[in-house]
Amino acid sequence: MAWEISRNSKKCIDCEIDFNENDEFFSGISEDGEEFVRKDYCCPCWNDETKDKSQVFSFWKSKVPEKEKPSRPPIDTEAILSLFLKLEDEDESRSKINLRYVLALYLIRKRALKMKPAQTSEGKNTLDLYCPSEGRDIEVNYLDLTAEEIEDTTNEVKRLLDTRDFSLG
Ligand SMILES: [Zn+2]
């Protein structure tokens, strides 16, 4: 799995203005071949429609935390659900299947997705889920991942979402 994350740059990827405490900015996730790329934009650049953001398929708004309060920004379950739902429409590459599966496990923990009663699905690597906020069933395919691969994907989600709070434990 290949990832290229512009991590924690704390500056706008477009105009390169530095973000200061309490500045709001937008984080967008786009895909470059098999790689997921996270890009942070200042509000003026994000709102400037002349700048091409057509590759961004999921995004959320964040705020730079104050230095005196080193508390990390809380993980945004809605942003994760939105990213999860966006991935549904995409072609399923191996990295996307793994990402979608790990996000689904997290969202089940957070009760944003519900497991449906076990069905006869022998040999079928599919989670049958219900999404209350969408009011519909969602299927999640998965590969036979080792614990190590799940750990790797979990770590990449942390990088992608710029949080240390993401955990399946
Ligand atoms: Zn900018």
mmCIF file of N, CA and C in Angstrom, residues 4-142:
data_model
loop_
_atom_site.group_PDB
_atom_site.id
_atom_site.type_symbol
_atom_site.label_atom_id
_atom_site.label_comp_id
_atom_site.label_asym_id
_atom_site.label_seq_id
_atom_site.Cartn_x
_atom_site.Cartn_y
_atom_site.Cartn_z
ATOM 1 N N GLU A 4 1.065 8.839 0.398
ATOM 2 C CA GLU A 4 1.900 10.037 0.353
ATOM 3 C C GLU A 4 1.113 11.122 1.063
ATOM 4 N N ILE A 5 1.455 11.356 2.307
ATOM 5 C CA ILE A 5 0.670 12.287 3.106
ATOM 6 C C ILE A 5 1.484 13.548 3.369
ATOM 7 N N SER A 6 0.902 14.681 2.988
ATOM 8 C CA SER A 6 1.529 15.946 3.368
ATOM 9 C C SER A 6 1.143 16.193 4.812
ATOM 10 N N ARG A 7 1.927 15.658 5.714
ATOM 11 C CA ARG A 7 1.463 15.633 7.093
ATOM 12 C C ARG A 7 1.788 16.907 7.843
ATOM 13 N N ASN A 8 0.744 17.373 8.494
ATOM 14 C CA ASN A 8 0.957 18.382 9.507
ATOM 15 C C ASN A 8 1.816 19.546 9.048
ATOM 16 N N SER A 9 1.631 19.965 7.816
ATOM 17 C CA SER A 9 2.504 20.994 7.285
ATOM 18 C C SER A 9 2.224 22.321 7.962
ATOM 19 N N LYS A 10 0.986 22.518 8.418
ATOM 20 C CA LYS A 10 0.585 23.765 9.060
ATOM 21 C C LYS A 10 0.828 24.979 8.178
ATOM 22 N N LYS A 11 0.700 24.729 6.870
ATOM 23 C CA LYS A 11 0.670 25.852 5.943
ATOM 24 C C LYS A 11 -0.192 25.453 4.763
ATOM 25 N N CYS A 12 -0.679 26.469 4.074
ATOM 26 C CA CYS A 12 -1.546 26.208 2.929
ATOM 27 C C CYS A 12 -0.729 25.596 1.798
ATOM 28 N N ILE A 13 -1.247 24.517 1.227
ATOM 29 C CA ILE A 13 -0.508 23.825 0.175
ATOM 30 C C ILE A 13 -0.452 24.672 -1.087
ATOM 31 N N ASP A 14 -1.382 25.607 -1.195
ATOM 32 C CA ASP A 14 -1.452 26.400 -2.422
ATOM 33 C C ASP A 14 -0.654 27.696 -2.321
ATOM 34 N N CYS A 15 -1.039 28.585 -1.393
ATOM 35 C CA CYS A 15 -0.358 29.888 -1.307
ATOM 36 C C CYS A 15 0.768 29.864 -0.281
ATOM 37 N N GLU A 16 0.887 28.753 0.455
ATOM 38 C CA GLU A 16 1.973 28.535 1.420
ATOM 39 C C GLU A 16 1.953 29.490 2.601
ATOM 40 N N ILE A 17 0.823 30.132 2.835
ATOM 41 C CA ILE A 17 0.704 30.975 4.020
ATOM 42 C C ILE A 17 0.740 30.066 5.254
ATOM 43 N N ASP A 18 1.434 30.500 6.295
ATOM 44 C CA ASP A 18 1.497 29.699 7.525
ATOM 45 C C ASP A 18 0.181 29.803 8.284
ATOM 46 N N PHE A 19 -0.246 28.688 8.864
ATOM 47 C CA PHE A 19 -1.428 28.720 9.718
ATOM 48 C C PHE A 19 -1.019 29.129 11.123
ATOM 49 N N ASN A 20 -1.820 30.001 11.726
ATOM 50 C CA ASN A 20 -1.575 30.425 13.100
ATOM 51 C C ASN A 20 -2.633 29.831 14.015
ATOM 52 N N GLU A 21 -2.404 29.970 15.301
ATOM 53 C CA GLU A 21 -3.371 29.473 16.289
ATOM 54 C C GLU A 21 -4.765 29.977 15.954
ATOM 55 N N ASN A 22 -5.732 29.088 16.085
ATOM 56 C CA ASN A 22 -7.149 29.390 15.880
ATOM 57 C C ASN A 22 -7.540 29.653 14.429
ATOM 58 N N ASP A 23 -6.585 29.619 13.516
ATOM 59 C CA ASP A 23 -6.953 29.746 12.108
ATOM 60 C C ASP A 23 -7.781 28.533 11.686
ATOM 61 N N GLU A 24 -8.796 28.787 10.893
ATOM 62 C CA GLU A 24 -9.551 27.677 10.336
ATOM 63 C C GLU A 24 -8.952 27.323 8.976
ATOM 64 N N PHE A 25 -8.959 26.059 8.664
ATOM 65 C CA PHE A 25 -8.455 25.622 7.366
ATOM 66 C C PHE A 25 -9.211 24.374 6.930
ATOM 67 N N PHE A 26 -9.065 24.051 5.668
ATOM 68 C CA PHE A 26 -9.738 22.876 5.132
ATOM 69 C C PHE A 26 -8.713 21.791 4.797
ATOM 70 N N SER A 27 -9.049 20.560 5.175
ATOM 71 C CA SER A 27 -8.223 19.422 4.812
ATOM 72 C C SER A 27 -8.990 18.595 3.795
ATOM 73 N N GLY A 28 -8.361 18.325 2.686
ATOM 74 C CA GLY A 28 -9.000 17.528 1.645
ATOM 75 C C GLY A 28 -8.178 16.288 1.359
ATOM 76 N N ILE A 29 -8.878 15.202 1.061
ATOM 77 C CA ILE A 29 -8.189 13.972 0.695
ATOM 78 C C ILE A 29 -8.441 13.694 -0.774
ATOM 79 N N SER A 30 -7.364 13.490 -1.485
ATOM 80 C CA SER A 30 -7.507 13.144 -2.891
ATOM 81 C C SER A 30 -6.673 11.909 -3.166
ATOM 82 N N GLU A 31 -6.860 11.379 -4.339
ATOM 83 C CA GLU A 31 -6.162 10.153 -4.681
ATOM 84 C C GLU A 31 -5.310 10.394 -5.896
ATOM 85 N N ASP A 32 -4.086 9.920 -5.821
ATOM 86 C CA ASP A 32 -3.160 10.057 -6.922
ATOM 87 C C ASP A 32 -2.714 8.643 -7.276
ATOM 88 N N GLY A 33 -3.371 8.047 -8.260
ATOM 89 C CA GLY A 33 -3.109 6.645 -8.547
ATOM 90 C C GLY A 33 -3.530 5.794 -7.364
ATOM 91 N N GLU A 34 -2.613 5.047 -6.815
ATOM 92 C CA GLU A 34 -2.910 4.187 -5.663
ATOM 93 C C GLU A 34 -2.641 4.912 -4.349
ATOM 94 N N GLU A 35 -2.228 6.173 -4.429
ATOM 95 C CA GLU A 35 -1.845 6.882 -3.213
ATOM 96 C C GLU A 35 -2.939 7.827 -2.758
ATOM 97 N N PHE A 36 -3.102 7.911 -1.433
ATOM 98 C CA PHE A 36 -3.979 8.915 -0.861
ATOM 99 C C PHE A 36 -3.133 10.101 -0.443
ATOM 100 N N VAL A 37 -3.620 11.295 -0.769
ATOM 101 C CA VAL A 37 -2.883 12.508 -0.443
ATOM 102 C C VAL A 37 -3.792 13.418 0.366
ATOM 103 N N ARG A 38 -3.275 13.922 1.476
ATOM 104 C CA ARG A 38 -4.022 14.877 2.272
ATOM 105 C C ARG A 38 -3.412 16.251 2.050
ATOM 106 N N LYS A 39 -4.263 17.233 1.754
ATOM 107 C CA LYS A 39 -3.778 18.583 1.506
ATOM 108 C C LYS A 39 -4.565 19.568 2.349
ATOM 109 N N ASP A 40 -3.836 20.490 2.969
ATOM 110 C CA ASP A 40 -4.472 21.527 3.787
ATOM 111 C C ASP A 40 -4.494 22.845 3.011
ATOM 112 N N TYR A 41 -5.652 23.488 3.024
ATOM 113 C CA TYR A 41 -5.822 24.760 2.326
ATOM 114 C C TYR A 41 -6.289 25.839 3.294
ATOM 115 N N CYS A 42 -5.786 27.062 3.131
ATOM 116 C CA CYS A 42 -6.352 28.183 3.875
ATOM 117 C C CYS A 42 -7.745 28.463 3.309
ATOM 118 N N CYS A 43 -8.583 29.156 4.092
ATOM 119 C CA CYS A 43 -9.971 29.380 3.641
ATOM 120 C C CYS A 43 -10.055 30.140 2.316
ATOM 121 N N PRO A 44 -9.261 31.235 2.136
ATOM 122 C CA PRO A 44 -9.355 31.935 0.842
ATOM 123 C C PRO A 44 -9.029 31.030 -0.348
ATOM 124 N N CYS A 45 -7.999 30.192 -0.207
ATOM 125 C CA CYS A 45 -7.655 29.293 -1.323
ATOM 126 C C CYS A 45 -8.742 28.237 -1.523
ATOM 127 N N TRP A 46 -9.282 27.726 -0.411
ATOM 128 C CA TRP A 46 -10.336 26.708 -0.527
ATOM 129 C C TRP A 46 -11.559 27.282 -1.229
ATOM 130 N N ASN A 47 -11.895 28.543 -0.896
ATOM 131 C CA ASN A 47 -13.110 29.149 -1.450
ATOM 132 C C ASN A 47 -12.895 29.738 -2.841
ATOM 133 N N ASP A 48 -11.648 29.767 -3.294
ATOM 134 C CA ASP A 48 -11.343 30.316 -4.609
ATOM 135 C C ASP A 48 -11.632 29.260 -5.675
ATOM 136 N N GLU A 49 -12.729 29.463 -6.406
ATOM 137 C CA GLU A 49 -13.159 28.433 -7.357
ATOM 138 C C GLU A 49 -12.269 28.342 -8.589
ATOM 139 N N THR A 50 -11.370 29.310 -8.747
ATOM 140 C CA THR A 50 -10.462 29.213 -9.892
ATOM 141 C C THR A 50 -9.345 28.203 -9.622
ATOM 142 N N LYS A 51 -9.204 27.811 -8.350
ATOM 143 C CA LYS A 51 -8.168 26.822 -8.028
ATOM 144 C C LYS A 51 -8.762 25.423 -8.069
ATOM 145 N N ASP A 52 -8.139 24.561 -8.825
ATOM 146 C CA ASP A 52 -8.701 23.246 -9.110
ATOM 147 C C ASP A 52 -8.602 22.321 -7.904
ATOM 148 N N LYS A 53 -9.764 21.915 -7.389
ATOM 149 C CA LYS A 53 -9.782 20.936 -6.299
ATOM 150 C C LYS A 53 -10.648 19.735 -6.684
ATOM 151 N N SER A 54 -10.733 19.492 -7.984
ATOM 152 C CA SER A 54 -11.627 18.433 -8.464
ATOM 153 C C SER A 54 -11.165 17.045 -8.015
ATOM 154 N N GLN A 55 -9.891 16.918 -7.650
ATOM 155 C CA GLN A 55 -9.389 15.609 -7.214
ATOM 156 C C GLN A 55 -9.782 15.303 -5.767
ATOM 157 N N VAL A 56 -10.197 16.325 -5.021
ATOM 158 C CA VAL A 56 -10.530 16.128 -3.614
ATOM 159 C C VAL A 56 -11.867 15.408 -3.514
ATOM 160 N N PHE A 57 -11.894 14.241 -2.882
ATOM 161 C CA PHE A 57 -13.162 13.525 -2.809
ATOM 162 C C PHE A 57 -13.763 13.531 -1.414
ATOM 163 N N SER A 58 -13.013 13.977 -0.436
ATOM 164 C CA SER A 58 -13.587 14.119 0.895
ATOM 165 C C SER A 58 -12.820 15.214 1.618
ATOM 166 N N PHE A 59 -13.533 16.016 2.400
ATOM 167 C CA PHE A 59 -12.827 17.101 3.091
ATOM 168 C C PHE A 59 -13.523 17.442 4.388
ATOM 169 N N TRP A 60 -12.826 18.144 5.254
ATOM 170 C CA TRP A 60 -13.410 18.636 6.484
ATOM 171 C C TRP A 60 -12.692 19.901 6.892
ATOM 172 N N LYS A 61 -13.332 20.643 7.812
ATOM 173 C CA LYS A 61 -12.779 21.911 8.273
ATOM 174 C C LYS A 61 -12.132 21.690 9.631
ATOM 175 N N SER A 62 -10.995 22.295 9.845
ATOM 176 C CA SER A 62 -10.299 22.167 11.129
ATOM 177 C C SER A 62 -9.882 23.540 11.610
ATOM 178 N N LYS A 63 -9.379 23.550 12.822
ATOM 179 C CA LYS A 63 -8.905 24.792 13.424
ATOM 180 C C LYS A 63 -7.560 24.501 14.071
ATOM 181 N N VAL A 64 -6.605 25.390 13.885
ATOM 182 C CA VAL A 64 -5.293 25.181 14.509
ATOM 183 C C VAL A 64 -5.444 25.362 16.018
ATOM 184 N N PRO A 65 -5.058 24.354 16.810
ATOM 185 C CA PRO A 65 -5.231 24.479 18.260
ATOM 186 C C PRO A 65 -4.293 25.516 18.856
ATOM 187 N N GLU A 66 -4.691 26.077 20.008
ATOM 188 C CA GLU A 66 -3.835 27.036 20.705
ATOM 189 C C GLU A 66 -2.674 26.298 21.361
ATOM 190 N N LYS A 67 -1.528 26.955 21.350
ATOM 191 C CA LYS A 67 -0.336 26.306 21.900
ATOM 192 C C LYS A 67 -0.446 26.085 23.395
ATOM 193 N N GLU A 68 -1.069 27.031 24.097
ATOM 194 C CA GLU A 68 -1.179 26.885 25.555
ATOM 195 C C GLU A 68 -2.045 25.688 25.934
ATOM 196 N N LYS A 69 -2.925 25.326 25.002
ATOM 197 C CA LYS A 69 -3.795 24.177 25.259
ATOM 198 C C LYS A 69 -3.387 23.064 24.300
ATOM 199 N N PRO A 70 -2.434 22.273 24.739
ATOM 200 C CA PRO A 70 -1.910 21.276 23.797
ATOM 201 C C PRO A 70 -2.866 20.116 23.543
ATOM 202 N N SER A 71 -4.098 20.268 23.965
ATOM 203 C CA SER A 71 -5.044 19.192 23.693
ATOM 204 C C SER A 71 -5.234 19.046 22.193
ATOM 205 N N ARG A 72 -5.245 17.844 21.726
ATOM 206 C CA ARG A 72 -5.404 17.605 20.304
ATOM 207 C C ARG A 72 -6.858 17.877 19.925
ATOM 208 N N PRO A 73 -7.051 18.332 18.690
ATOM 209 C CA PRO A 73 -8.444 18.499 18.272
ATOM 210 C C PRO A 73 -9.149 17.147 18.315
ATOM 211 N N PRO A 74 -10.394 17.137 18.776
ATOM 212 C CA PRO A 74 -11.088 15.855 18.879
ATOM 213 C C PRO A 74 -11.267 15.230 17.500
ATOM 214 N N ILE A 75 -11.229 13.936 17.483
ATOM 215 C CA ILE A 75 -11.411 13.227 16.214
ATOM 216 C C ILE A 75 -12.854 13.447 15.755
ATOM 217 N N ASP A 76 -13.008 13.670 14.486
ATOM 218 C CA ASP A 76 -14.293 14.076 13.937
ATOM 219 C C ASP A 76 -14.980 12.866 13.293
ATOM 220 N N THR A 77 -15.879 12.240 14.056
ATOM 221 C CA THR A 77 -16.541 11.026 13.561
ATOM 222 C C THR A 77 -17.320 11.307 12.278
ATOM 223 N N GLU A 78 -17.888 12.519 12.191
ATOM 224 C CA GLU A 78 -18.655 12.862 10.979
ATOM 225 C C GLU A 78 -17.758 12.909 9.748
ATOM 226 N N ALA A 79 -16.544 13.462 9.932
ATOM 227 C CA ALA A 79 -15.606 13.521 8.802
ATOM 228 C C ALA A 79 -15.205 12.111 8.381
ATOM 229 N N ILE A 80 -15.049 11.234 9.368
ATOM 230 C CA ILE A 80 -14.664 9.853 9.057
ATOM 231 C C ILE A 80 -15.801 9.135 8.342
ATOM 232 N N LEU A 81 -17.035 9.355 8.806
ATOM 233 C CA LEU A 81 -18.186 8.735 8.138
ATOM 234 C C LEU A 81 -18.299 9.252 6.700
ATOM 235 N N SER A 82 -18.086 10.552 6.539
ATOM 236 C CA SER A 82 -18.166 11.142 5.210
ATOM 237 C C SER A 82 -17.108 10.544 4.280
ATOM 238 N N LEU A 83 -15.886 10.405 4.791
ATOM 239 C CA LEU A 83 -14.816 9.786 4.002
ATOM 240 C C LEU A 83 -15.188 8.341 3.651
ATOM 241 N N PHE A 84 -15.695 7.616 4.647
ATOM 242 C CA PHE A 84 -16.116 6.226 4.428
ATOM 243 C C PHE A 84 -17.167 6.143 3.314
ATOM 244 N N LEU A 85 -18.162 7.038 3.368
ATOM 245 C CA LEU A 85 -19.239 6.997 2.374
ATOM 246 C C LEU A 85 -18.737 7.374 0.987
ATOM 247 N N LYS A 86 -17.775 8.313 0.932
ATOM 248 C CA LYS A 86 -17.226 8.712 -0.365
ATOM 249 C C LYS A 86 -16.474 7.554 -1.009
ATOM 250 N N LEU A 87 -15.809 6.769 -0.214
ATOM 251 C CA LEU A 87 -15.011 5.661 -0.752
ATOM 252 C C LEU A 87 -15.893 4.604 -1.407
ATOM 253 N N GLU A 88 -17.177 4.581 -1.005
ATOM 254 C CA GLU A 88 -18.097 3.574 -1.538
ATOM 255 C C GLU A 88 -18.248 3.678 -3.058
ATOM 256 N N ASP A 89 -18.202 4.906 -3.561
ATOM 257 C CA ASP A 89 -18.472 5.100 -4.987
ATOM 258 C C ASP A 89 -17.255 4.868 -5.857
ATOM 259 N N GLU A 90 -16.113 4.714 -5.225
ATOM 260 C CA GLU A 90 -14.881 4.633 -5.997
ATOM 261 C C GLU A 90 -14.600 3.200 -6.432
ATOM 262 N N ASP A 91 -13.765 3.070 -7.426
ATOM 263 C CA ASP A 91 -13.280 1.738 -7.789
ATOM 264 C C ASP A 91 -12.515 1.184 -6.610
ATOM 265 N N GLU A 92 -12.659 -0.096 -6.384
ATOM 266 C CA GLU A 92 -12.043 -0.652 -5.197
ATOM 267 C C GLU A 92 -10.630 -1.179 -5.472
ATOM 268 N N SER A 93 -9.667 -0.347 -5.194
ATOM 269 C CA SER A 93 -8.281 -0.797 -5.211
ATOM 270 C C SER A 93 -7.998 -1.453 -3.860
ATOM 271 N N ARG A 94 -6.903 -2.186 -3.772
ATOM 272 C CA ARG A 94 -6.556 -2.866 -2.527
ATOM 273 C C ARG A 94 -6.431 -1.868 -1.360
ATOM 274 N N SER A 95 -5.787 -0.725 -1.622
ATOM 275 C CA SER A 95 -5.600 0.247 -0.547
ATOM 276 C C SER A 95 -6.941 0.832 -0.107
ATOM 277 N N LYS A 96 -7.866 0.993 -1.048
ATOM 278 C CA LYS A 96 -9.184 1.532 -0.694
ATOM 279 C C LYS A 96 -10.003 0.520 0.094
ATOM 280 N N ILE A 97 -9.914 -0.742 -0.304
ATOM 281 C CA ILE A 97 -10.643 -1.780 0.430
ATOM 282 C C ILE A 97 -10.160 -1.808 1.876
ATOM 283 N N ASN A 98 -8.842 -1.772 2.065
ATOM 284 C CA ASN A 98 -8.293 -1.797 3.426
ATOM 285 C C ASN A 98 -8.703 -0.559 4.213
ATOM 286 N N LEU A 99 -8.613 0.603 3.579
ATOM 287 C CA LEU A 99 -8.972 1.849 4.257
ATOM 288 C C LEU A 99 -10.447 1.824 4.657
ATOM 289 N N ARG A 100 -11.294 1.405 3.729
ATOM 290 C CA ARG A 100 -12.734 1.395 3.968
ATOM 291 C C ARG A 100 -13.083 0.422 5.100
ATOM 292 N N TYR A 101 -12.395 -0.708 5.118
ATOM 293 C CA TYR A 101 -12.646 -1.715 6.152
ATOM 294 C C TYR A 101 -12.262 -1.194 7.542
ATOM 295 N N VAL A 102 -11.092 -0.582 7.633
ATOM 296 C CA VAL A 102 -10.637 -0.065 8.932
ATOM 297 C C VAL A 102 -11.539 1.083 9.401
ATOM 298 N N LEU A 103 -11.943 1.961 8.478
ATOM 299 C CA LEU A 103 -12.873 3.031 8.844
ATOM 300 C C LEU A 103 -14.200 2.443 9.320
ATOM 301 N N ALA A 104 -14.656 1.366 8.662
ATOM 302 C CA ALA A 104 -15.917 0.725 9.057
ATOM 303 C C ALA A 104 -15.811 0.158 10.476
ATOM 304 N N LEU A 105 -14.684 -0.481 10.782
ATOM 305 C CA LEU A 105 -14.520 -1.039 12.134
ATOM 306 C C LEU A 105 -14.586 0.060 13.187
ATOM 307 N N TYR A 106 -13.953 1.197 12.858
ATOM 308 C CA TYR A 106 -13.977 2.324 13.788
ATOM 309 C C TYR A 106 -15.398 2.865 13.959
ATOM 310 N N LEU A 107 -16.095 3.016 12.838
ATOM 311 C CA LEU A 107 -17.444 3.595 12.878
ATOM 312 C C LEU A 107 -18.434 2.665 13.579
ATOM 313 N N ILE A 108 -18.198 1.361 13.516
ATOM 314 C CA ILE A 108 -19.035 0.415 14.268
ATOM 315 C C ILE A 108 -18.836 0.656 15.764
ATOM 316 N N ARG A 109 -17.574 0.844 16.166
ATOM 317 C CA ARG A 109 -17.265 1.134 17.573
ATOM 318 C C ARG A 109 -17.981 2.401 18.037
ATOM 319 N N LYS A 110 -18.017 3.392 17.136
ATOM 320 C CA LYS A 110 -18.625 4.683 17.478
ATOM 321 C C LYS A 110 -20.132 4.676 17.261
ATOM 322 N N ARG A 111 -20.685 3.528 16.888
ATOM 323 C CA ARG A 111 -22.121 3.354 16.648
ATOM 324 C C ARG A 111 -22.660 4.209 15.511
ATOM 325 N N ALA A 112 -21.749 4.656 14.625
ATOM 326 C CA ALA A 112 -22.202 5.360 13.425
ATOM 327 C C ALA A 112 -22.603 4.355 12.346
ATOM 328 N N LEU A 113 -22.175 3.100 12.531
ATOM 329 C CA LEU A 113 -22.596 1.994 11.674
ATOM 330 C C LEU A 113 -22.988 0.842 12.585
ATOM 331 N N LYS A 114 -23.944 0.067 12.135
ATOM 332 C CA LYS A 114 -24.382 -1.082 12.931
ATOM 333 C C LYS A 114 -24.192 -2.372 12.143
ATOM 334 N N MET A 115 -23.751 -3.396 12.855
ATOM 335 C CA MET A 115 -23.651 -4.717 12.243
ATOM 336 C C MET A 115 -25.061 -5.278 12.101
ATOM 337 N N LYS A 116 -25.348 -5.842 10.958
ATOM 338 C CA LYS A 116 -26.628 -6.528 10.805
ATOM 339 C C LYS A 116 -26.492 -7.952 11.336
ATOM 340 N N PRO A 117 -27.606 -8.558 11.724
ATOM 341 C CA PRO A 117 -27.529 -9.926 12.253
ATOM 342 C C PRO A 117 -26.788 -10.836 11.275
ATOM 343 N N ALA A 118 -26.014 -11.733 11.831
ATOM 344 C CA ALA A 118 -25.197 -12.618 10.998
ATOM 345 C C ALA A 118 -26.057 -13.344 9.976
ATOM 346 N N GLN A 119 -25.584 -13.374 8.757
ATOM 347 C CA GLN A 119 -26.293 -14.074 7.701
ATOM 348 C C GLN A 119 -25.412 -15.216 7.200
ATOM 349 N N THR A 120 -26.016 -16.090 6.444
ATOM 350 C CA THR A 120 -25.210 -17.173 5.877
ATOM 351 C C THR A 120 -24.331 -16.585 4.791
ATOM 352 N N SER A 121 -23.098 -16.371 5.145
ATOM 353 C CA SER A 121 -22.195 -15.734 4.189
ATOM 354 C C SER A 121 -20.858 -16.459 4.198
ATOM 355 N N GLU A 122 -20.930 -17.763 4.147
ATOM 356 C CA GLU A 122 -19.696 -18.543 4.165
ATOM 357 C C GLU A 122 -18.824 -18.214 2.964
ATOM 358 N N GLY A 123 -17.571 -18.000 3.223
ATOM 359 C CA GLY A 123 -16.630 -17.728 2.141
ATOM 360 C C GLY A 123 -16.817 -16.357 1.514
ATOM 361 N N LYS A 124 -17.679 -15.549 2.121
ATOM 362 C CA LYS A 124 -17.933 -14.219 1.582
ATOM 363 C C LYS A 124 -17.298 -13.196 2.513
ATOM 364 N N ASN A 125 -16.285 -12.500 2.048
ATOM 365 C CA ASN A 125 -15.614 -11.512 2.894
ATOM 366 C C ASN A 125 -16.346 -10.174 2.832
ATOM 367 N N THR A 126 -17.517 -10.147 3.442
ATOM 368 C CA THR A 126 -18.328 -8.939 3.407
ATOM 369 C C THR A 126 -18.927 -8.671 4.783
ATOM 370 N N LEU A 127 -18.839 -7.416 5.213
ATOM 371 C CA LEU A 127 -19.560 -6.990 6.417
ATOM 372 C C LEU A 127 -20.902 -6.424 5.962
ATOM 373 N N ASP A 128 -21.979 -6.922 6.538
ATOM 374 C CA ASP A 128 -23.299 -6.364 6.236
ATOM 375 C C ASP A 128 -23.649 -5.362 7.314
ATOM 376 N N LEU A 129 -23.704 -4.099 6.922
ATOM 377 C CA LEU A 129 -23.869 -3.018 7.890
ATOM 378 C C LEU A 129 -25.121 -2.202 7.586
ATOM 379 N N TYR A 130 -25.560 -1.483 8.617
ATOM 380 C CA TYR A 130 -26.659 -0.524 8.462
ATOM 381 C C TYR A 130 -26.154 0.837 8.929
ATOM 382 N N CYS A 131 -26.412 1.855 8.125
ATOM 383 C CA CYS A 131 -25.981 3.209 8.486
ATOM 384 C C CYS A 131 -27.208 4.021 8.902
ATOM 385 N N PRO A 132 -27.381 4.284 10.220
ATOM 386 C CA PRO A 132 -28.580 5.003 10.682
ATOM 387 C C PRO A 132 -28.723 6.394 10.061
ATOM 388 N N SER A 133 -27.636 7.147 9.930
ATOM 389 C CA SER A 133 -27.769 8.518 9.429
ATOM 390 C C SER A 133 -28.153 8.532 7.949
ATOM 391 N N GLU A 134 -27.790 7.483 7.224
ATOM 392 C CA GLU A 134 -28.157 7.375 5.808
ATOM 393 C C GLU A 134 -29.468 6.614 5.631
ATOM 394 N N GLY A 135 -29.837 5.846 6.662
ATOM 395 C CA GLY A 135 -31.051 5.051 6.599
ATOM 396 C C GLY A 135 -31.004 3.944 5.571
ATOM 397 N N ARG A 136 -29.828 3.338 5.404
ATOM 398 C CA ARG A 136 -29.729 2.275 4.402
ATOM 399 C C ARG A 136 -28.622 1.286 4.769
ATOM 400 N N ASP A 137 -28.703 0.135 4.104
ATOM 401 C CA ASP A 137 -27.682 -0.899 4.299
ATOM 402 C C ASP A 137 -26.435 -0.571 3.479
ATOM 403 N N ILE A 138 -25.312 -0.981 3.988
ATOM 404 C CA ILE A 138 -24.049 -0.780 3.288
ATOM 405 C C ILE A 138 -23.226 -2.053 3.427
ATOM 406 N N GLU A 139 -22.668 -2.497 2.336
ATOM 407 C CA GLU A 139 -21.780 -3.664 2.369
ATOM 408 C C GLU A 139 -20.336 -3.205 2.321
ATOM 409 N N VAL A 140 -19.517 -3.845 3.105
ATOM 410 C CA VAL A 140 -18.086 -3.539 3.088
ATOM 411 C C VAL A 140 -17.320 -4.822 2.792
ATOM 412 N N ASN A 141 -16.628 -4.829 1.680
ATOM 413 C CA ASN A 141 -15.776 -5.977 1.351
ATOM 414 C C ASN A 141 -14.469 -5.857 2.103
ATOM 415 N N TYR A 142 -13.878 -6.955 2.409
ATOM 416 C CA TYR A 142 -12.557 -6.895 3.030
ATOM 417 C C TYR A 142 -11.694 -8.055 2.570
#
